[in-house]
Coordinates of C-alpha atoms and ligand atoms in Angstrom, one line a residue:
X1 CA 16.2 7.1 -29.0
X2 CA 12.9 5.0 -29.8
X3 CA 12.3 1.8 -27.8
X4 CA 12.3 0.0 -30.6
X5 CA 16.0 1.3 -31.7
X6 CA 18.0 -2.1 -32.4
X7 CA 21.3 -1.4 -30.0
X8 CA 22.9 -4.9 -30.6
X9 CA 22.4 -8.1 -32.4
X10 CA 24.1 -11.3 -30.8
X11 CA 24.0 -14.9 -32.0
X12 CA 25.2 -18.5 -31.6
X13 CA 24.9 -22.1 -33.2
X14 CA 22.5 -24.4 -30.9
X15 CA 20.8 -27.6 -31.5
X16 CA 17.4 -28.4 -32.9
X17 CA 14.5 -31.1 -31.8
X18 CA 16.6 -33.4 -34.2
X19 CA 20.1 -32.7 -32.8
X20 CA 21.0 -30.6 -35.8
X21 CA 23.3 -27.2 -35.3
X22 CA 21.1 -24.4 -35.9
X23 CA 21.5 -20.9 -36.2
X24 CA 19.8 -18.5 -33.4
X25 CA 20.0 -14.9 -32.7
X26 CA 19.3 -12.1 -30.8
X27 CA 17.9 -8.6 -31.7
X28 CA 18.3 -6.0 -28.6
X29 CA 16.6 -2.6 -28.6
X30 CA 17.0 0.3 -26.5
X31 CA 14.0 -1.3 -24.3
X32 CA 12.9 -5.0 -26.3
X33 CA 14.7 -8.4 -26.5
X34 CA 13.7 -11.4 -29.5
X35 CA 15.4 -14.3 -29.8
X36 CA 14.6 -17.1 -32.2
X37 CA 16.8 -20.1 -33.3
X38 CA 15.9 -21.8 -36.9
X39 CA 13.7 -24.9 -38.0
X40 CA 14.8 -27.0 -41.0
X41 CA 13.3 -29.1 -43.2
X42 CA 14.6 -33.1 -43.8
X43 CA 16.7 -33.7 -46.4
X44 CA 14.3 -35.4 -49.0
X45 CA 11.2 -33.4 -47.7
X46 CA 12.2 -29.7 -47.8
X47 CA 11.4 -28.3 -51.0
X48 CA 13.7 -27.7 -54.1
X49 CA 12.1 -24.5 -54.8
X50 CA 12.6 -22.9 -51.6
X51 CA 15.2 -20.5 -50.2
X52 CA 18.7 -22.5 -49.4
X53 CA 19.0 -22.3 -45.8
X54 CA 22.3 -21.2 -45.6
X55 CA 25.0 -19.7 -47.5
X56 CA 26.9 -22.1 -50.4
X57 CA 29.6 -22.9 -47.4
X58 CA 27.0 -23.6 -44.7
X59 CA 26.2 -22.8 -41.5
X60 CA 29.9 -21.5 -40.9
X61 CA 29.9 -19.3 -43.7
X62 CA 26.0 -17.6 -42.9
X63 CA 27.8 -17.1 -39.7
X64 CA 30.4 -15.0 -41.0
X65 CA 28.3 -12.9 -43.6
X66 CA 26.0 -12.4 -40.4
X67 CA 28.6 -11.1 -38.5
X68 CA 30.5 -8.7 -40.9
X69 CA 28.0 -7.8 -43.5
X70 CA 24.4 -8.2 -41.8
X71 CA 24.6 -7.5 -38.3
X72 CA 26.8 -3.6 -38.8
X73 CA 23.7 -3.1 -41.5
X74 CA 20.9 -3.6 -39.2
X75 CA 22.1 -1.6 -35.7
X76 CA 20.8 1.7 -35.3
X77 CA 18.0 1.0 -37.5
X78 CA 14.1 1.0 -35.7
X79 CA 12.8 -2.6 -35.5
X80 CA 9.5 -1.3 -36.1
X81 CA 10.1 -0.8 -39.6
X82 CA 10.0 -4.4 -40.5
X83 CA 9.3 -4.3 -44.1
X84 CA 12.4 -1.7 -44.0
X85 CA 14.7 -4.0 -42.8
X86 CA 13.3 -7.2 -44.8
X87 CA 14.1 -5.3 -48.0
X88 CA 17.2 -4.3 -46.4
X89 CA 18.3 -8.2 -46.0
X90 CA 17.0 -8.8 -49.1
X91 CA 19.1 -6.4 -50.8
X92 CA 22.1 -7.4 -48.7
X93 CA 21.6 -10.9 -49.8
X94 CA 21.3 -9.8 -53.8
X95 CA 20.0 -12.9 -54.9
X96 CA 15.9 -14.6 -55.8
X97 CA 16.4 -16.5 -53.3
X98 CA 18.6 -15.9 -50.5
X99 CA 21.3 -18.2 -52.3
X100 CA 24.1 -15.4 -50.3
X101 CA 23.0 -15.6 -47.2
X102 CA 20.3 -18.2 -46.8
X103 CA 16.6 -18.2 -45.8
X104 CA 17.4 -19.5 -42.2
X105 CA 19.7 -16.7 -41.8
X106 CA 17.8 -14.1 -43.1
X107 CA 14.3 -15.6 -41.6
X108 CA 15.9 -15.7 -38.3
X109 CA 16.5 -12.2 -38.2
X110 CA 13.6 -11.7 -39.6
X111 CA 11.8 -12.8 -36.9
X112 CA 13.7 -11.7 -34.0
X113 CA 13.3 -8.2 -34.7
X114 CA 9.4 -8.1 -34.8
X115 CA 9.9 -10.2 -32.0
X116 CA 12.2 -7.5 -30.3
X117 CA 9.6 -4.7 -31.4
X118 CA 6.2 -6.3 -29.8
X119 CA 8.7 -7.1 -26.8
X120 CA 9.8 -3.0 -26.4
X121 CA 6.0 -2.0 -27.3
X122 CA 4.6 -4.5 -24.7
X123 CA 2.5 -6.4 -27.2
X124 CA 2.0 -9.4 -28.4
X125 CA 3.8 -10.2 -31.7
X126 CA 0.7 -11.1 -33.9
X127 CA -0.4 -7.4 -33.2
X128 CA 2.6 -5.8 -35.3
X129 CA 1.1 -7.6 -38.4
X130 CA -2.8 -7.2 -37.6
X131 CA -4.0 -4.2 -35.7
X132 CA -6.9 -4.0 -33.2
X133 CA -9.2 -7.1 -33.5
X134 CA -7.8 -8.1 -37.0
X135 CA -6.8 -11.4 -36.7
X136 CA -8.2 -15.3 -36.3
X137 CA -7.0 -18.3 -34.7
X138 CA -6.0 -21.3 -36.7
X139 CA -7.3 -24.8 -36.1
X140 CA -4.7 -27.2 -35.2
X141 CA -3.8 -29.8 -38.2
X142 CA -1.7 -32.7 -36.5
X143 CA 0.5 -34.8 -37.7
X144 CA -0.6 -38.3 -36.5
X145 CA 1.2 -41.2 -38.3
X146 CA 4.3 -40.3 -40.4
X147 CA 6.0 -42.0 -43.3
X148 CA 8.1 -41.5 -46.1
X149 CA 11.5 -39.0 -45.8
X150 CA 10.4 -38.4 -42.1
X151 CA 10.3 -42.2 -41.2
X152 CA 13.1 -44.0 -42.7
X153 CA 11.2 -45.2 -45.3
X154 CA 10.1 -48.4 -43.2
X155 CA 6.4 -46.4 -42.7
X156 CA 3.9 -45.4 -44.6
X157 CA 4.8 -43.7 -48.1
X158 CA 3.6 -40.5 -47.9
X159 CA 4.8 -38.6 -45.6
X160 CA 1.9 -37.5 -42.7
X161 CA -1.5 -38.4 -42.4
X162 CA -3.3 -36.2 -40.6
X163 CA -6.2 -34.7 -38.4
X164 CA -8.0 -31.6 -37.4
X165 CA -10.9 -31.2 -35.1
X166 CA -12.9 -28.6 -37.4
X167 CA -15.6 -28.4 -35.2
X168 CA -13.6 -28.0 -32.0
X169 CA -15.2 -24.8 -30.4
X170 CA -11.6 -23.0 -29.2
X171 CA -8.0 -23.6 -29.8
X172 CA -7.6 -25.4 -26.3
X173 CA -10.5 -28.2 -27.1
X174 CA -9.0 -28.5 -30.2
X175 CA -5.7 -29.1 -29.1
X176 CA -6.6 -31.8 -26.5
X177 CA -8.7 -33.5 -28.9
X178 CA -5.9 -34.0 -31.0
X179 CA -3.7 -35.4 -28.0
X180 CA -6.0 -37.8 -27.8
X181 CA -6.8 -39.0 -31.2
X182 CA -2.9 -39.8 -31.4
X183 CA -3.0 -41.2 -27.5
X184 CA -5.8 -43.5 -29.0
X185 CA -4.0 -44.2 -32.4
X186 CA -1.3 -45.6 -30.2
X187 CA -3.6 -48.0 -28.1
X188 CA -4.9 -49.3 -31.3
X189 CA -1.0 -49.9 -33.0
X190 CA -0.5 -51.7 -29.8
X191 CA -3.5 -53.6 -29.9
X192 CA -2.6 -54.5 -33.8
X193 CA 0.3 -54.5 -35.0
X194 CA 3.0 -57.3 -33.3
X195 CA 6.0 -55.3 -34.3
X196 CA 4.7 -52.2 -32.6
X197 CA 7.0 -50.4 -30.0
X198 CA 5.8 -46.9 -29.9
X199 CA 8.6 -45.4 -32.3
X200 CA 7.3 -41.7 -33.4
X201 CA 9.2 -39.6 -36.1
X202 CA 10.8 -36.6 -35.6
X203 CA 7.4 -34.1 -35.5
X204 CA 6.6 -37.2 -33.4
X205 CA 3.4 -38.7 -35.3
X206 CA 3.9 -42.8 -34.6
X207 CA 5.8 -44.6 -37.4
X208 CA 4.3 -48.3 -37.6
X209 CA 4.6 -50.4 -40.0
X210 CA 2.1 -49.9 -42.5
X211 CA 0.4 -48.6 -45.8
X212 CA -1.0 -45.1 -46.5
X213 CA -4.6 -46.6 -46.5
X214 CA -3.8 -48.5 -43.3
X215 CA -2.7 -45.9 -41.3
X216 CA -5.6 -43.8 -42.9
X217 CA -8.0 -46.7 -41.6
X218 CA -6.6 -46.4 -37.9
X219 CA -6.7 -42.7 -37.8
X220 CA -10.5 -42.7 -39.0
X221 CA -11.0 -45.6 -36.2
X222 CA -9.5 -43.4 -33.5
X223 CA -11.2 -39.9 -34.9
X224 CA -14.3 -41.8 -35.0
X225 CA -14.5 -42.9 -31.3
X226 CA -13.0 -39.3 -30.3
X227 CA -15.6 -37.5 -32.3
X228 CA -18.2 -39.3 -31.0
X229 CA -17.3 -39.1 -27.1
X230 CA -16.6 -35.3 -27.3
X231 CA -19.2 -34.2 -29.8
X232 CA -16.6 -32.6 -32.5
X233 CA -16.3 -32.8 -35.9
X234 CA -13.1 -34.0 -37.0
X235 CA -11.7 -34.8 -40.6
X236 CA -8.8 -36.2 -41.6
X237 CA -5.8 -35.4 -44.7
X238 CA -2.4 -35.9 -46.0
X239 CA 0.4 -34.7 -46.4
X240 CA 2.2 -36.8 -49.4
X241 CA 5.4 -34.7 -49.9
X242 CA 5.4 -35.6 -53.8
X243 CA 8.1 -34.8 -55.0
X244 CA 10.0 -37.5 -52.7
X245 CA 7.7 -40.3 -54.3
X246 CA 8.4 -38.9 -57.4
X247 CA 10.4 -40.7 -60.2
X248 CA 11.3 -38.2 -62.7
X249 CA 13.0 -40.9 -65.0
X250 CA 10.6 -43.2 -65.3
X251 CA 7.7 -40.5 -64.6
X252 CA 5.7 -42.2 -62.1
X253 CA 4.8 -42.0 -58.4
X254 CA 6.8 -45.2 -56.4
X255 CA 5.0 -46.3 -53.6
X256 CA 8.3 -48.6 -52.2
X257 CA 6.3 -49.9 -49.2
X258 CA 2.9 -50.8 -50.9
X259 CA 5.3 -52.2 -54.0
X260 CA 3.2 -49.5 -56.2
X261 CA 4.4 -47.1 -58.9
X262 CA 1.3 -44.6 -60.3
X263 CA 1.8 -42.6 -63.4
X264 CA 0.2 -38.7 -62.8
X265 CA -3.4 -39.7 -64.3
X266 CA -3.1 -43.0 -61.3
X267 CA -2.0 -40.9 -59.2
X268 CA -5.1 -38.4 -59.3
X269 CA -7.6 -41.1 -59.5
X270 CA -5.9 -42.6 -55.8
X271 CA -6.1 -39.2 -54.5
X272 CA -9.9 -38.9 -55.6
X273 CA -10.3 -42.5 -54.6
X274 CA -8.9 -42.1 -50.8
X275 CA -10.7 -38.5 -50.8
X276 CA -14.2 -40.0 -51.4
X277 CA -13.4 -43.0 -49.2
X278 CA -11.9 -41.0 -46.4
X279 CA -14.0 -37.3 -46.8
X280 CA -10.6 -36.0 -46.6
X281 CA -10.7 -32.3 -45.6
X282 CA -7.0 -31.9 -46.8
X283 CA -4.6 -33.2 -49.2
X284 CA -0.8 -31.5 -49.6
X285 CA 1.4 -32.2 -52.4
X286 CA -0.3 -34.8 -54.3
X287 CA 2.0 -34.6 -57.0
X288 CA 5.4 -33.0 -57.5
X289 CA 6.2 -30.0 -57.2
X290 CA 6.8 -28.8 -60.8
X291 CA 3.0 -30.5 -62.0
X292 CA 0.9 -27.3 -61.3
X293 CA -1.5 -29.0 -63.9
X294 CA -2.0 -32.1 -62.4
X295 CA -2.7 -30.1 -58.9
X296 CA -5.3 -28.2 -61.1
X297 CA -7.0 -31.3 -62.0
X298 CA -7.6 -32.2 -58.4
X299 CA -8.5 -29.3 -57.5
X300 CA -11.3 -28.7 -60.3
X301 CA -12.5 -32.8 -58.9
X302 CA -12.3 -32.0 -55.6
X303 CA -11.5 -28.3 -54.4
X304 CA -15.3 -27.9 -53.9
X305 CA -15.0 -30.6 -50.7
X306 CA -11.4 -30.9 -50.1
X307 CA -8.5 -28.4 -49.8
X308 CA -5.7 -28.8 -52.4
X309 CA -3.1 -27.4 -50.8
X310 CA 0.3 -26.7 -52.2
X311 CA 3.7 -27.0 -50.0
X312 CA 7.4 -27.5 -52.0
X313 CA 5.0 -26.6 -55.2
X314 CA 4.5 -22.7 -54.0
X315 CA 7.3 -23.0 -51.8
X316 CA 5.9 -19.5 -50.1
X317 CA 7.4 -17.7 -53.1
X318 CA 5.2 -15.1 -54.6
X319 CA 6.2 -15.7 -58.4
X320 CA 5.4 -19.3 -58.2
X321 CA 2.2 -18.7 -55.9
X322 CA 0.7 -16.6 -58.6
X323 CA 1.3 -18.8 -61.6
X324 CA -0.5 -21.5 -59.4
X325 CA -3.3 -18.8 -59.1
X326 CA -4.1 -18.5 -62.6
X327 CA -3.5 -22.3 -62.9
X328 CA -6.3 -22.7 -60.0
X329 CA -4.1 -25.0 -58.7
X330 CA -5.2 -25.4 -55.0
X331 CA -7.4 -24.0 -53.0
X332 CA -4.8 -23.7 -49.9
X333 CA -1.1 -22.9 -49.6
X334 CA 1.2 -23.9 -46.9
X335 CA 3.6 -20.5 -45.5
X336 CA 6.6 -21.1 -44.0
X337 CA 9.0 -18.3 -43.1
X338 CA 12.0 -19.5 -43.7
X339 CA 11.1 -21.1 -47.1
X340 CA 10.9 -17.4 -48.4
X341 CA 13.5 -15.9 -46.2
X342 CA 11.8 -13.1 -44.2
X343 CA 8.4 -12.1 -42.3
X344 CA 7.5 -9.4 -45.3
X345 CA 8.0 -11.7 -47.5
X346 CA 5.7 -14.4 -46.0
X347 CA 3.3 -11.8 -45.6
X348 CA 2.9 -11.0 -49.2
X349 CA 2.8 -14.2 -50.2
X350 CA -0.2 -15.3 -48.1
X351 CA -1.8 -11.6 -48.9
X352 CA -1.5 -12.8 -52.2
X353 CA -3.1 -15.9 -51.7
X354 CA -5.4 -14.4 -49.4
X355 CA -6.9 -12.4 -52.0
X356 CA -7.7 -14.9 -54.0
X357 CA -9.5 -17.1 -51.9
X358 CA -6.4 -19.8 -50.9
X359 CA -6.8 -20.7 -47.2
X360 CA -3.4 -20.0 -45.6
X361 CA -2.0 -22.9 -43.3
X362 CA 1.3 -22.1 -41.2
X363 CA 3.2 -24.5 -40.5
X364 CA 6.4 -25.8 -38.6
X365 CA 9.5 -27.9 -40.3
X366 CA 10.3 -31.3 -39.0
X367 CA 13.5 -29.8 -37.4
X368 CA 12.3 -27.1 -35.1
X369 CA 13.0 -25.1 -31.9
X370 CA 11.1 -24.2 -29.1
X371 CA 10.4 -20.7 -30.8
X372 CA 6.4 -20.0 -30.7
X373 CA 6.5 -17.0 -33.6
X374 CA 4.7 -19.0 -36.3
X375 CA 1.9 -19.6 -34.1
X376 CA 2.0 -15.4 -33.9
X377 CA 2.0 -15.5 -37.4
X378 CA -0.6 -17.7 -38.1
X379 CA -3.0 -15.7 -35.7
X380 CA -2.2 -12.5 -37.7
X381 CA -2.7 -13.3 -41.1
X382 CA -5.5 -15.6 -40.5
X383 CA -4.3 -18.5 -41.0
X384 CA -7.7 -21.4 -41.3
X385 CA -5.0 -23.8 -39.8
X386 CA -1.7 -24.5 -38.2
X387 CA 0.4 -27.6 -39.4
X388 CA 2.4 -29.0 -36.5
X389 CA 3.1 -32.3 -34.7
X390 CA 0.7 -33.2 -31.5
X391 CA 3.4 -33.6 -29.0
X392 CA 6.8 -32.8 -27.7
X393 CA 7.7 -29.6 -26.5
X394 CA 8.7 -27.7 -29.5
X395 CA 5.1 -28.6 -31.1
X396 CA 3.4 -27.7 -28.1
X397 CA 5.9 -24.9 -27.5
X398 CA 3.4 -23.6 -30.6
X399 CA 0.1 -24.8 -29.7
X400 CA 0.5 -23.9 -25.9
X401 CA 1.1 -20.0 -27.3
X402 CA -1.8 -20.4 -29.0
X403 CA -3.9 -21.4 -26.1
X404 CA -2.3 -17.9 -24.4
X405 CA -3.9 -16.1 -26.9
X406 CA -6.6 -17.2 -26.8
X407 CA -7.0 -17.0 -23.3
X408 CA -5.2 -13.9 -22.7
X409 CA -7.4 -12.0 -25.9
X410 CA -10.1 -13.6 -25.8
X411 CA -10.1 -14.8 -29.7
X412 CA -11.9 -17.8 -29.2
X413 CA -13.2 -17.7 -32.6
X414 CA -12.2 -19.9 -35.1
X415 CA -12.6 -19.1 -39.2
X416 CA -15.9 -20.6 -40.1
X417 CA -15.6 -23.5 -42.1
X418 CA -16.8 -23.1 -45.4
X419 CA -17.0 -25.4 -48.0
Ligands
PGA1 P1 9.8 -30.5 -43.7 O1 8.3 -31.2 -43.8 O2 9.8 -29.5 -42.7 O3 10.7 -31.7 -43.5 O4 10.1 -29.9 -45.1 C1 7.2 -30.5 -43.5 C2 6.2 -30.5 -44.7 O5 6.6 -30.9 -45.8 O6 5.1 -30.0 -44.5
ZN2 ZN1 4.7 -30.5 -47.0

């Protein structure tokens, strides 16, 4: 029997970074072991278009399809043959969109047997997916001051505002350079605002009380001073999760903690406006996520400078990826595993994009585990960056595998920026 034969498949329910149950699993082969337990998005911020995570009962229910229908499908089979088994879940499932089973369930397993193949093959996982020197590593995007669904809605409105040292020279500089543009957004909170007491959100950027161009205004003060002391470039974006600000009634953008509604055509000229006056490298889900024009507006304005990148819009689904292709509606696409359901999946969708020019960014969920696979994944399909929070340890659970491959293969190089 191959090394890579899948003998048994166990799993449990644990608990994520947020406390939440969580589905994680276990793919044995005759000689390799994967485990991964699921992320999840927050209710309000994961997208509309993406996979359901679980089944139509929940948790309980993916549990018991996993245990009599999926789990007796998958033994025996060779855990090598990942797009084998992906169209295998797929077809168990039935559905678009993993509505049976759901996209945890399936992304889970997924995972855990390319995990469980690079484990009996002695390789690392980003190998499976890109072979001999294939492959790039992603600069860190991190999450510094959060707002809207991920705060309460007592923070900023959109939902992360964010930094990436682009001209960091490996992963490991770039890393620490983002530890301490948030360690020095925190001394200046402390220094400004009263009401401060060093409350983070769940992907643990600080919530503080205070406006999109505020907290905009404090991360350029900090990125600044960093920049300047260690040499590095780096640019600043946002994340705005539009759909949550979105008001499909009355058909405008509400900005409930500036006291602000935009209509669409307001809405680009404040993303243009805050682009200019912040050289924003990056802005995600300006609008919502059924406006592929508007996106394509932006991104004709400002694609040539900034990256229009598309989250809940593309939702990692290939259908909906490729009508924002002919719509030119960004210029980079967020991938996240579970959003689609399985690995193959991903894959095609960011080969997709890939081919026609989108930058790929990886990127974690606000509920998460310790699992380190997307940082795997992000190395092998070359991703340009890799959206996670700075700290805690299932962020750096991510970044610190990052820093192994680097060190451990020697791909220090980043993708060359190229605007
Ligand atoms: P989510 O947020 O994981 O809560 O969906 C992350 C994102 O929108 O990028
Ligand atoms: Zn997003």
């Amino acid at each position: 029997m191959p090394d890579t034969t899948i003998t048994e498949i166990q799993y449990r329910t644990v608990f994520d970074s947020r406390g939440v149950e969580t589905l994680e699993v276990d793919v044995i082969t005759e000689k390799g072991f994967g485990r991964v337990a699921a992320p999840f998005g927050a209710p309000g911020s994961r997208g509309k278009f993406e996979a359901p995570s679980y089944a139509p009962g929940g948790l309980s229910e993916s549990v018991e399809i996993l245990e009599k229908m999926v789990i007796p499908s998958l033994i025996g089979l060779d855990a090598l043959e990942q797009e084998k088994i992906d169209t295998l879940l797929t077809q168990l499932d039935g559905t678009p969109n993993f509505e049976k089973i759901g996209g945890n369930t399936s992304a889970v397993l997924s995972t855990a047997v390319a995990k469980a193949a690079a484990d009996a093959l002695n390789i690392p996982m980003f190998r499976l997916f890109c072979k001999n020197e294939g492959g790039s590593l992603p600069y860190p995007l991190g999450n510094m001051i959060g707002g809207g669904a991920h705060s309460l809605g007592r923070a900023p409105d959109m939902q992360e505002h964010l930094a990436v040292p682009i001209g960091a020279p490996t992963v490991k500089q770039a890393i620490e350079i983002n530890l301490k543009v948030h360690e020095e957004i925190g001394k200046l909170l402390e220094m400004r605002d009263p009401g401060f007491a060093g409350g983070t959100d769940d992907e643990n950027a600080w919530t503080a009380n205070l406006n999109d161009v505020e907290a905009l205004q404090f991360i350029k003060q900090a990125t600044d001073k960093i920049g300047n002391a260690e040499g590095v470039e780096i640019r600043m974006g946002l994340d705005l999760a539009g759909d949550r600000l979105w008001d499909p009634a009355r058909k405008v953008y509400r900005y409930e903690r500036e006291g602000a509604t935009r209509t669409p055509r307001q809405q680009l000229d404040f993303l243009g406006e805050l682009i200019e006056q912040f050289d924003l490298i990056y802005v995600e889900d300006g609008f919502n996520s059924n406006d592929y024009d508007s996106f394509a507006l932006l991104n004709k304005n400002f694609g040539d400078r900034c990256l229009i990148c598309a989250d809940d819009i593309y939702a990692s689904n290939y259908e909906r990826t490729k009508k924002g292709i002919e719509k030119s509606s960004a210029g980079a696409m967020i991938i996240k595993p579970n959003q689609i359901g399985t690995i193959t999946g991903a894959k095609n969708t960011a080969s997709l994009a890939s081919a026609h020019g989108l930058k790929i960014i990886v990127s974690h969920r606000s509920g998460e585990t310790v699992d380190d696979s997307i940082a795997h994944l992000a190395v092998a399909w070359s991703a340009l960056m890799i959206k996670t929070g700075v700290k805690g340890g299932e962020r750096l659970a991510k970044l610190n595998e990052l820093i192994r491959i680097e060190r451990t293969y020697g791909k220090s190089h980043f993708i060359k920026w190229s605007f």
